[in-house]
Amino acid sequence: MFKKLIETRFAIKKQKQTKELDQLQKILKIIANSTCYGKFIQLDTRNTILEKKVTVYGLDTFDIDTYKLENPAKFFHPIISVFLTAGSRLILAAAEYLLEQNKGYMMYCDTDSVFVSPDHAKLIQDFFRPLNPYNIDDSMEMFKVQEEDDKKLEKVWCLAFSSKRYAVYEYQNDTITILKYSNHALGHYLTIDPKEFWHDMILLQYHPERKEEITSKYETIYAISELIITHYSFLKSFDGVNQGKTYSQMTKPYDTVLVGTACRKDPTGMPIVPFVPRIEQYDEIPFMPFVDKSGREYPNSKSLDTVEYWKKMSLVFSEYGDHRETKLDELDGIVKRKHIVFGKESIRYVGKEIHDLEESMVFGASKNDSIMYENEQEKIHRIINNLTEEKARELGISRRTLFYWKQKIREGKPLRLKKKIIEKLTFYCLFLLCCEPIL
C-alpha cells in the first residue's frame, strides 16, 4: 500500500500541473507521511490535576511523578518510527562519505535531500539505485536531481545560515534568481514575501555597503502573524475586550487573531506579546489598542505608545542571519561537524515536544512545550559525589555524614534523605554551580 501511494503521487506530479492535481498530490503526501511514519510515533499528551507515577525507559529504568502524561496512540510503535528516521540519517551519512571518498563535497543536507557537487550527482544516484523499492524511472530516483522550470539546478550558489535556513540561487551579471529557499522561521509572517526576503538577504552578502538601503524597506513593516484561539486560557485574555459587546462582535473560540512578536517585557520580566482582532489593513495594526496574553490592555497609564510593542521586520531581518548553528564548528565558510564527548550522566530524557506547533511558532518554545524526565536519585548521587568537605560544611552537612553518604553510593545501597536535605542539595547545585559536570 505504501509503495502504491508513493508511486501514484509521483505519477500525478509528472502530469501537467493544475490546482486540483497539486491538491491531490499534497493529500497523498500527507496520507503517506501519516500512515508510514506519523501513526507509529503518535503520543497524546494530557495534563493531570494530581501527580501520577510513570515509568521511564532508557539506558536506565526509573519511576518519576509528573503532572503531564504521554499516552501511546492506537498504532504507536517506537521501534518502527525510530528506525525510519535513523535509516534516513544513515543514507545521508553514506552519501556524505561517498562524496568524501571521491573528492566531492556536500554543501547542505536536509531530512530528505542533499546538495552535492554537480559532477558527483550521478555517482550518488547509481550507488543508491539498488535500494530503491519503487518502479524505477527518472522521477522515482531515491536521489532525484532537483529541477526548476524543467531545468536541472546545476552550477548554483547557496547561502546557508544554520539548519533549515538556506536559499539556493543563481547569480549572473549582478542578478539574483532564487531557485529554492527555506520558509523556516519566516512562513508565519503575514507582512513579507519569504522569497523577496531571501533575495534581500543574498543581495546584502554581495553588497554590504548597501545595508542601510536594503534594510530600510523593512523599517515600516511589522512582524505580524495569525493564530487560532484553541485554548480557554488564551480566550480569557480577551475578557476585557469582549465586555459590553454583542456575541457576534466578541472574540470567540476558533476565531483568528493577529499576533505581534514580543520586543519588550513587562515589569515581571515576561515578554509582552500583542494581540488584536483580525483586520486586513496590516499597516494600521501597530497603532491600534491591543491586549497581551495576560489580558492586560494597552495603551494604559503606565505603558508606551502601542507601536513600541510591535517588532519591526528590519530587526527580524538583522537577526535572521545571526542565528548561529550549534551542531557545527568553524561557522564561517566551509564548516565541519562538531564532535562531542559526553558521559551517561549528561543524558536527559525528553518526552513529546511542541504539542501546539502553531502556538510555539508565535510565542517561541517554552519549558512547558516538552516533558523532561530525570532520575532524581541518580541526580542526588552525582551532587553528593561532587560535593567537597568545604562545600558540605557551608550546607550544614558534617564530614562524617558526607563520607557515610558517599560510601552508601559506592556500595550501591539505597540512600534515604529527608526532603529538606534534597531541596538544599538541588538548590546548591543549580545556583552555586558546585556540580558543573552534571549540568
Short mmCIF file of C-alpha atoms in Angstrom, two decimals:
data_model
loop_
_atom_site.label_atom_id
_atom_site.label_comp_id
_atom_site.label_asym_id
_atom_site.label_seq_id
_atom_site.Cartn_x
_atom_site.Cartn_y
_atom_site.Cartn_z
CA MET A 1 0.00 0.00 0.00
CA PHE A 2 2.79 2.43 0.93
CA LYS A 3 4.58 1.70 -2.35
CA LYS A 4 1.40 2.34 -4.33
CA LEU A 5 0.76 5.64 -2.51
CA ILE A 6 4.20 6.97 -3.36
CA GLU A 7 4.13 5.79 -6.96
CA THR A 8 0.66 7.28 -7.51
CA ARG A 9 1.76 10.63 -6.10
CA PHE A 10 4.80 10.76 -8.38
CA ALA A 11 2.69 9.77 -11.39
CA ILE A 12 0.40 12.73 -10.63
CA LYS A 13 3.36 15.10 -10.24
CA LYS A 14 4.61 14.10 -13.71
CA GLN A 15 1.39 15.34 -15.31
CA LYS A 16 0.84 18.93 -16.33
CA GLN A 17 0.01 20.56 -13.03
CA THR A 18 -3.38 22.06 -12.26
CA LYS A 19 -4.68 23.32 -8.94
CA GLU A 20 -6.72 20.12 -8.47
CA LEU A 21 -3.78 17.81 -9.25
CA ASP A 22 -1.49 19.76 -6.93
CA GLN A 23 -4.03 19.42 -4.12
CA LEU A 24 -4.36 15.70 -4.81
CA GLN A 25 -0.62 15.03 -4.68
CA LYS A 26 -0.38 17.01 -1.42
CA ILE A 27 -3.22 14.92 0.05
CA LEU A 28 -1.38 11.73 -0.93
CA LYS A 29 1.81 13.12 0.63
CA ILE A 30 0.02 13.76 3.95
CA ILE A 31 -1.57 10.29 3.90
CA ALA A 32 1.80 8.67 3.16
CA ASN A 33 3.58 10.61 5.92
CA SER A 34 0.84 9.80 8.44
CA THR A 35 0.47 6.10 7.65
CA CYS A 36 4.14 5.31 7.00
CA TYR A 37 5.59 7.25 9.92
CA GLY A 38 3.31 9.58 11.88
CA LYS A 39 0.98 6.99 13.37
CA PHE A 40 3.92 4.95 14.71
CA ILE A 41 5.27 7.87 16.75
CA GLN A 42 1.95 9.39 17.87
CA LEU A 43 1.75 10.25 21.56
CA ASP A 44 -1.23 12.10 23.01
CA THR A 45 -0.36 14.30 25.99
CA ARG A 46 -2.70 15.43 28.74
CA ASN A 47 -2.28 17.33 31.98
CA THR A 48 -3.47 15.93 35.31
CA ILE A 49 -4.63 17.66 38.49
CA LEU A 50 -2.70 15.27 40.73
CA GLU A 51 0.77 13.89 40.16
CA LYS A 52 0.90 10.45 38.54
CA LYS A 53 3.73 7.93 38.77
CA VAL A 54 5.15 6.91 35.38
CA THR A 55 7.99 4.59 34.39
CA VAL A 56 10.75 5.93 32.14
CA TYR A 57 12.67 3.52 29.91
CA GLY A 58 16.13 4.35 28.57
CA LEU A 59 19.68 3.39 29.48
CA ASP A 60 18.19 3.04 32.95
CA THR A 61 14.62 2.39 34.04
CA PHE A 62 13.21 4.59 36.77
CA ASP A 63 9.93 5.96 38.12
CA ILE A 64 9.03 9.63 38.48
CA ASP A 65 5.95 11.66 39.40
CA THR A 66 4.59 14.06 36.77
CA TYR A 67 1.57 16.24 36.02
CA LYS A 68 1.79 15.60 32.27
CA LEU A 69 1.07 12.15 30.84
CA GLU A 70 2.02 10.74 27.44
CA ASN A 71 -0.45 8.16 26.20
CA PRO A 72 0.60 6.00 23.23
CA ALA A 73 -1.90 6.19 20.35
CA LYS A 74 -3.51 3.11 18.81
CA PHE A 75 -0.70 2.35 16.34
CA PHE A 76 2.22 3.59 18.45
CA HIS A 77 5.36 1.58 17.66
CA PRO A 78 8.57 3.36 18.70
CA ILE A 79 10.92 0.77 17.19
CA ILE A 80 9.49 1.21 13.69
CA SER A 81 9.33 5.01 13.91
CA VAL A 82 12.83 5.45 15.32
CA PHE A 83 14.37 3.12 12.74
CA LEU A 84 12.64 5.00 9.91
CA THR A 85 14.35 8.27 10.82
CA ALA A 86 17.61 6.51 11.71
CA GLY A 87 17.58 4.82 8.29
CA SER A 88 17.21 8.19 6.58
CA ARG A 89 20.17 9.59 8.52
CA LEU A 90 22.23 6.53 7.62
CA ILE A 91 21.53 7.08 3.91
CA LEU A 92 22.55 10.75 4.15
CA ALA A 93 25.71 9.81 6.08
CA ALA A 94 26.57 7.20 3.43
CA ALA A 95 26.10 9.82 0.70
CA GLU A 96 28.42 12.20 2.56
CA TYR A 97 31.08 9.50 2.97
CA LEU A 98 30.81 8.56 -0.71
CA LEU A 99 31.43 12.18 -1.67
CA GLU A 100 34.46 12.45 0.61
CA GLN A 101 35.98 9.29 -0.86
CA ASN A 102 35.55 10.63 -4.40
CA LYS A 103 36.81 14.17 -3.79
CA GLY A 104 33.35 15.68 -3.95
CA TYR A 105 31.61 17.86 -1.42
CA MET A 106 28.26 18.19 0.26
CA MET A 107 27.09 21.75 0.59
CA TYR A 108 23.97 21.17 2.68
CA CYS A 109 21.55 18.43 3.60
CA ASP A 110 18.03 18.29 4.96
CA THR A 111 15.94 15.35 6.15
CA ASP A 112 15.10 14.30 2.59
CA SER A 113 17.65 15.99 0.34
CA VAL A 114 21.34 16.64 -0.09
CA PHE A 115 23.08 19.38 -2.11
CA VAL A 116 26.22 17.93 -3.70
CA SER A 117 28.94 18.90 -6.16
CA PRO A 118 27.34 18.66 -9.65
CA ASP A 119 29.94 16.23 -11.01
CA HIS A 120 29.04 13.68 -8.32
CA ALA A 121 25.24 13.64 -8.61
CA LYS A 122 25.19 10.57 -10.90
CA LEU A 123 27.61 8.74 -8.59
CA ILE A 124 25.17 9.16 -5.69
CA GLN A 125 22.19 8.10 -7.79
CA ASP A 126 23.91 4.97 -9.13
CA PHE A 127 25.11 3.91 -5.68
CA PHE A 128 21.66 4.02 -4.06
CA ARG A 129 19.59 2.78 -7.02
CA PRO A 130 19.64 -0.90 -5.87
CA LEU A 131 17.97 0.18 -2.59
CA ASN A 132 15.06 1.89 -4.35
CA PRO A 133 11.83 -0.09 -3.73
CA TYR A 134 9.78 1.79 -6.33
CA ASN A 135 9.28 1.17 -10.04
CA ILE A 136 12.29 2.92 -11.49
CA ASP A 137 12.08 5.83 -13.89
CA ASP A 138 13.64 9.28 -13.84
CA SER A 139 11.03 10.65 -11.44
CA MET A 140 11.42 7.83 -8.89
CA GLU A 141 15.14 8.06 -8.18
CA MET A 142 15.96 7.88 -4.48
CA PHE A 143 18.10 10.97 -5.07
CA LYS A 144 16.31 12.85 -7.85
CA VAL A 145 18.17 15.83 -9.30
CA GLN A 146 16.12 18.92 -8.49
CA GLU A 147 14.70 20.79 -11.45
CA GLU A 148 13.23 24.27 -11.82
CA ASP A 149 11.07 25.00 -14.89
CA ASP A 150 12.32 21.75 -16.47
CA LYS A 151 15.91 22.88 -15.99
CA LYS A 152 18.33 20.97 -13.75
CA LEU A 153 19.77 23.04 -10.93
CA GLU A 154 23.50 22.99 -11.66
CA LYS A 155 26.29 25.49 -11.08
CA VAL A 156 24.24 27.27 -8.46
CA TRP A 157 25.11 29.05 -5.22
CA CYS A 158 23.77 28.59 -1.73
CA LEU A 159 23.53 30.88 1.27
CA ALA A 160 23.01 28.95 4.49
CA PHE A 161 23.00 30.46 7.98
CA SER A 162 22.07 27.38 10.01
CA SER A 163 19.88 24.29 9.91
CA LYS A 164 16.75 24.90 7.81
CA ARG A 165 17.78 28.47 6.95
CA TYR A 166 19.07 28.40 3.40
CA ALA A 167 18.45 29.57 -0.15
CA VAL A 168 19.73 28.15 -3.45
CA TYR A 169 20.13 30.68 -6.23
CA GLU A 170 21.80 31.65 -9.49
CA TYR A 171 23.94 34.78 -9.65
CA GLN A 172 24.81 36.22 -13.05
CA ASN A 173 25.61 39.81 -14.02
CA ASP A 174 24.66 41.00 -10.53
CA THR A 175 21.20 39.42 -10.95
CA ILE A 176 19.92 37.03 -8.28
CA THR A 177 17.47 34.29 -9.26
CA ILE A 178 16.08 32.34 -6.30
CA LEU A 179 15.66 28.64 -7.15
CA LYS A 180 14.83 27.12 -3.77
CA TYR A 181 14.52 28.62 -0.31
CA SER A 182 13.55 27.72 3.23
CA ASN A 183 10.46 29.17 4.89
CA HIS A 184 11.75 28.23 8.34
CA ALA A 185 11.03 30.97 10.92
CA LEU A 186 9.57 33.12 8.12
CA GLY A 187 6.46 31.37 6.82
CA HIS A 188 4.19 32.56 9.64
CA TYR A 189 4.77 36.27 8.95
CA LEU A 190 1.88 37.85 7.03
CA THR A 191 3.65 41.06 6.10
CA ILE A 192 6.53 39.75 3.95
CA ASP A 193 7.18 37.58 0.92
CA PRO A 194 9.78 34.99 2.08
CA LYS A 195 11.25 34.76 -1.43
CA GLU A 196 11.79 38.52 -1.57
CA PHE A 197 13.17 38.41 1.99
CA TRP A 198 15.78 35.85 0.90
CA HIS A 199 16.59 37.88 -2.21
CA ASP A 200 17.44 40.83 0.04
CA MET A 201 19.48 38.63 2.39
CA ILE A 202 21.57 37.40 -0.57
CA LEU A 203 21.86 40.90 -2.02
CA LEU A 204 23.27 42.09 1.30
CA GLN A 205 26.02 39.44 1.12
CA TYR A 206 27.19 40.80 -2.24
CA HIS A 207 26.68 44.46 -1.36
CA PRO A 208 27.27 45.03 2.37
CA GLU A 209 27.76 48.73 1.62
CA ARG A 210 24.03 48.87 0.75
CA LYS A 211 22.91 47.55 4.14
CA GLU A 212 21.04 50.70 5.14
CA GLU A 213 19.24 50.85 1.78
CA ILE A 214 18.26 47.15 1.85
CA THR A 215 17.04 47.10 5.45
CA SER A 216 15.18 50.41 5.19
CA LYS A 217 12.33 48.76 3.27
CA TYR A 218 11.54 46.71 6.40
CA GLU A 219 11.55 49.71 8.78
CA THR A 220 7.84 50.38 8.28
CA ILE A 221 6.80 46.72 8.18
CA TYR A 222 5.98 44.87 11.41
CA ALA A 223 6.25 41.20 12.40
CA ILE A 224 2.61 40.09 12.37
CA SER A 225 1.32 36.50 12.45
CA GLU A 226 -2.08 34.93 12.87
CA LEU A 227 -3.20 32.45 15.49
CA ILE A 228 -6.41 30.49 16.01
CA ILE A 229 -7.85 30.57 19.53
CA THR A 230 -7.90 26.93 20.61
CA HIS A 231 -7.21 27.22 24.36
CA TYR A 232 -9.53 28.52 27.07
CA SER A 233 -6.65 30.27 28.86
CA PHE A 234 -5.85 32.16 25.65
CA LEU A 235 -9.53 33.11 25.15
CA LYS A 236 -9.60 34.56 28.70
CA SER A 237 -7.10 37.19 27.53
CA PHE A 238 -9.94 38.84 25.61
CA ASP A 239 -12.42 39.08 28.51
CA GLY A 240 -11.82 42.80 28.90
CA VAL A 241 -12.06 43.45 25.16
CA ASN A 242 -15.29 41.43 24.93
CA GLN A 243 -17.01 43.35 27.73
CA GLY A 244 -20.06 45.24 26.52
CA LYS A 245 -20.02 43.67 23.05
CA THR A 246 -22.75 41.58 21.47
CA TYR A 247 -21.93 37.91 20.94
CA SER A 248 -21.39 38.41 17.21
CA GLN A 249 -18.80 41.14 17.93
CA MET A 250 -16.91 39.16 20.58
CA THR A 251 -13.65 37.29 20.07
CA LYS A 252 -14.73 33.65 20.31
CA PRO A 253 -13.20 30.14 20.29
CA TYR A 254 -11.60 29.27 16.93
CA ASP A 255 -11.53 32.90 15.84
CA THR A 256 -8.33 34.02 14.16
CA VAL A 257 -6.45 36.86 15.83
CA LEU A 258 -3.35 38.76 14.75
CA VAL A 259 -0.25 38.48 16.90
CA GLY A 260 2.92 40.50 17.16
CA THR A 261 6.41 39.29 18.03
CA ALA A 262 7.49 40.31 21.52
CA CYS A 263 10.16 43.01 21.66
CA ARG A 264 9.59 44.34 25.21
CA LYS A 265 8.99 42.84 28.66
CA ASP A 266 6.59 43.73 31.44
CA PRO A 267 7.81 44.62 34.99
CA THR A 268 7.85 40.90 35.93
CA GLY A 269 10.17 40.07 33.03
CA MET A 270 7.52 38.36 30.89
CA PRO A 271 7.56 39.16 27.14
CA ILE A 272 4.66 41.37 26.02
CA VAL A 273 3.02 39.71 23.01
CA PRO A 274 0.33 41.96 21.46
CA PHE A 275 -2.99 40.54 20.16
CA VAL A 276 -5.64 42.28 18.07
CA PRO A 277 -8.75 41.02 16.24
CA ARG A 278 -8.07 40.16 12.61
CA ILE A 279 -8.26 43.03 10.09
CA GLU A 280 -6.87 43.31 6.55
CA GLN A 281 -5.09 46.67 6.94
CA TYR A 282 -1.81 45.41 8.40
CA ASP A 283 -0.20 48.86 8.39
CA GLU A 284 -2.81 50.10 10.90
CA ILE A 285 -2.36 47.27 13.40
CA PRO A 286 0.66 48.60 15.40
CA PHE A 287 -1.27 51.78 16.19
CA MET A 288 -4.39 50.01 17.49
CA PRO A 289 -5.18 49.19 21.15
CA PHE A 290 -4.25 45.59 21.99
CA VAL A 291 -4.19 43.04 24.81
CA ASP A 292 -1.30 40.82 25.84
CA LYS A 293 -1.54 37.16 26.81
CA SER A 294 -2.35 38.05 30.43
CA GLY A 295 -5.34 40.14 29.28
CA ARG A 296 -3.76 43.49 30.14
CA GLU A 297 -4.90 46.24 27.80
CA TYR A 298 -2.58 48.67 26.00
CA PRO A 299 -2.17 51.58 25.96
CA ASN A 300 -2.58 52.17 29.67
CA SER A 301 -1.40 54.76 32.18
CA LYS A 302 1.98 53.04 32.60
CA SER A 303 2.63 51.93 29.03
CA LEU A 304 4.35 53.37 25.98
CA ASP A 305 2.54 54.02 22.72
CA THR A 306 1.21 50.78 21.23
CA VAL A 307 3.58 50.89 18.24
CA GLU A 308 6.54 50.45 20.62
CA TYR A 309 5.40 46.89 21.40
CA TRP A 310 5.37 45.65 17.79
CA LYS A 311 8.64 44.30 16.48
CA LYS A 312 9.82 45.75 13.19
CA MET A 313 10.72 43.39 10.35
CA SER A 314 14.00 45.30 10.00
CA LEU A 315 15.03 43.81 13.34
CA VAL A 316 13.88 40.34 12.23
CA PHE A 317 15.92 40.83 9.04
CA SER A 318 19.05 41.74 11.03
CA GLU A 319 18.64 38.85 13.47
CA TYR A 320 17.80 36.16 10.91
CA GLY A 321 21.32 35.85 9.55
CA ASP A 322 22.84 35.93 13.03
CA HIS A 323 21.10 32.69 14.05
CA ARG A 324 24.15 30.52 14.65
CA GLU A 325 24.38 26.79 14.05
CA THR A 326 25.09 24.80 17.23
CA LYS A 327 25.86 21.45 15.59
CA LEU A 328 28.89 22.56 13.57
CA ASP A 329 32.34 24.05 14.12
CA GLU A 330 34.03 26.83 12.10
CA LEU A 331 30.75 28.54 11.29
CA ASP A 332 32.09 30.79 8.51
CA GLY A 333 32.96 29.34 5.11
CA ILE A 334 33.28 25.56 4.94
CA VAL A 335 32.04 24.18 8.23
CA LYS A 336 32.92 20.96 10.00
CA ARG A 337 30.88 18.60 12.11
CA LYS A 338 31.01 19.24 15.82
CA HIS A 339 32.19 16.13 17.66
CA ILE A 340 31.09 15.86 21.26
CA VAL A 341 32.13 13.57 24.08
CA PHE A 342 29.70 13.05 26.92
CA GLY A 343 29.07 10.65 29.74
CA LYS A 344 25.97 8.78 30.72
CA GLU A 345 25.26 11.41 33.37
CA SER A 346 24.77 14.06 30.67
CA ILE A 347 21.85 12.28 29.01
CA ARG A 348 18.43 13.84 29.51
CA TYR A 349 15.17 12.08 28.70
CA VAL A 350 12.73 14.35 26.88
CA GLY A 351 9.12 13.50 26.14
CA LYS A 352 6.91 14.78 23.35
CA GLU A 353 8.00 18.22 22.17
CA ILE A 354 5.89 21.12 20.89
CA HIS A 355 2.36 19.74 21.16
CA ASP A 356 0.94 23.06 19.92
CA LEU A 357 3.21 23.76 16.98
CA GLU A 358 1.30 26.78 15.66
CA GLU A 359 1.33 28.49 19.06
CA SER A 360 5.04 27.79 19.58
CA MET A 361 5.83 29.46 16.25
CA VAL A 362 4.30 32.67 17.60
CA PHE A 363 5.33 32.60 21.27
CA GLY A 364 8.51 30.55 20.90
CA ALA A 365 9.28 27.28 22.64
CA SER A 366 8.89 27.24 26.41
CA LYS A 367 9.67 24.74 29.15
CA ASN A 368 6.03 23.68 29.08
CA ASP A 369 6.31 22.54 25.46
CA SER A 370 8.12 19.35 26.40
CA ILE A 371 8.36 16.90 29.26
CA MET A 372 11.69 16.39 30.99
CA TYR A 373 12.26 13.09 32.76
CA GLU A 374 15.12 12.95 35.23
CA ASN A 375 16.22 10.20 37.58
CA GLU A 376 16.18 12.24 40.79
CA GLN A 377 18.01 9.60 42.82
CA GLU A 378 20.88 9.42 40.35
CA LYS A 379 21.00 13.21 40.21
CA ILE A 380 21.35 13.45 44.01
CA HIS A 381 24.09 10.81 43.90
CA ARG A 382 26.06 12.89 41.40
CA ILE A 383 25.63 16.03 43.50
CA ILE A 384 26.92 14.24 46.61
CA ASN A 385 29.88 12.69 44.76
CA ASN A 386 30.90 16.16 43.55
CA LEU A 387 30.43 17.75 46.97
CA THR A 388 33.67 18.72 48.76
CA GLU A 389 34.07 18.81 52.55
CA GLU A 390 34.27 22.60 52.44
CA LYS A 391 31.05 22.93 50.43
CA ALA A 392 29.33 20.38 52.66
CA ARG A 393 30.17 22.44 55.76
CA GLU A 394 28.60 25.51 54.12
CA LEU A 395 25.40 23.47 53.73
CA GLY A 396 25.48 22.33 57.35
CA ILE A 397 26.48 18.75 56.45
CA SER A 398 29.10 17.17 58.69
CA ARG A 399 32.23 15.46 57.33
CA ARG A 400 31.06 12.16 58.83
CA THR A 401 27.63 12.39 57.14
CA LEU A 402 29.19 13.23 53.78
CA PHE A 403 31.56 10.23 53.96
CA TYR A 404 28.65 7.98 55.01
CA TRP A 405 26.57 9.10 52.01
CA LYS A 406 29.43 8.55 49.57
CA GLN A 407 30.11 5.08 50.98
CA LYS A 408 26.45 4.08 50.58
CA ILE A 409 26.56 5.28 46.96
CA ARG A 410 29.76 3.28 46.25
CA GLU A 411 28.18 0.15 47.71
CA GLY A 412 25.04 0.63 45.62
CA LYS A 413 22.83 0.78 48.70
CA PRO A 414 19.69 2.99 48.82
CA LEU A 415 20.20 6.47 50.23
CA ARG A 416 17.18 7.84 52.06
CA LEU A 417 17.36 11.59 52.58
CA LYS A 418 14.83 13.98 54.03
CA LYS A 419 13.02 16.20 51.56
CA LYS A 420 14.60 19.30 53.10
CA ILE A 421 18.11 17.91 52.51
CA ILE A 422 17.28 17.01 48.88
CA GLU A 423 15.96 20.51 48.24
CA LYS A 424 19.06 22.05 49.81
CA LEU A 425 21.42 19.93 47.67
CA THR A 426 19.49 20.62 44.47
CA PHE A 427 19.32 24.35 45.16
CA TYR A 428 23.03 24.48 45.90
CA CYS A 429 23.88 22.62 42.71
CA LEU A 430 21.77 24.87 40.49
CA PHE A 431 22.67 28.25 41.90
CA LEU A 432 26.20 27.86 43.27
CA LEU A 433 27.37 25.58 40.44
CA CYS A 434 29.21 23.17 42.71
CA CYS A 435 28.46 20.30 40.31
CA GLU A 436 29.38 21.61 36.85
CA PRO A 437 29.85 18.09 35.34
CA ILE A 438 26.14 17.32 35.71
CA LEU A 439 24.81 20.49 34.06
#
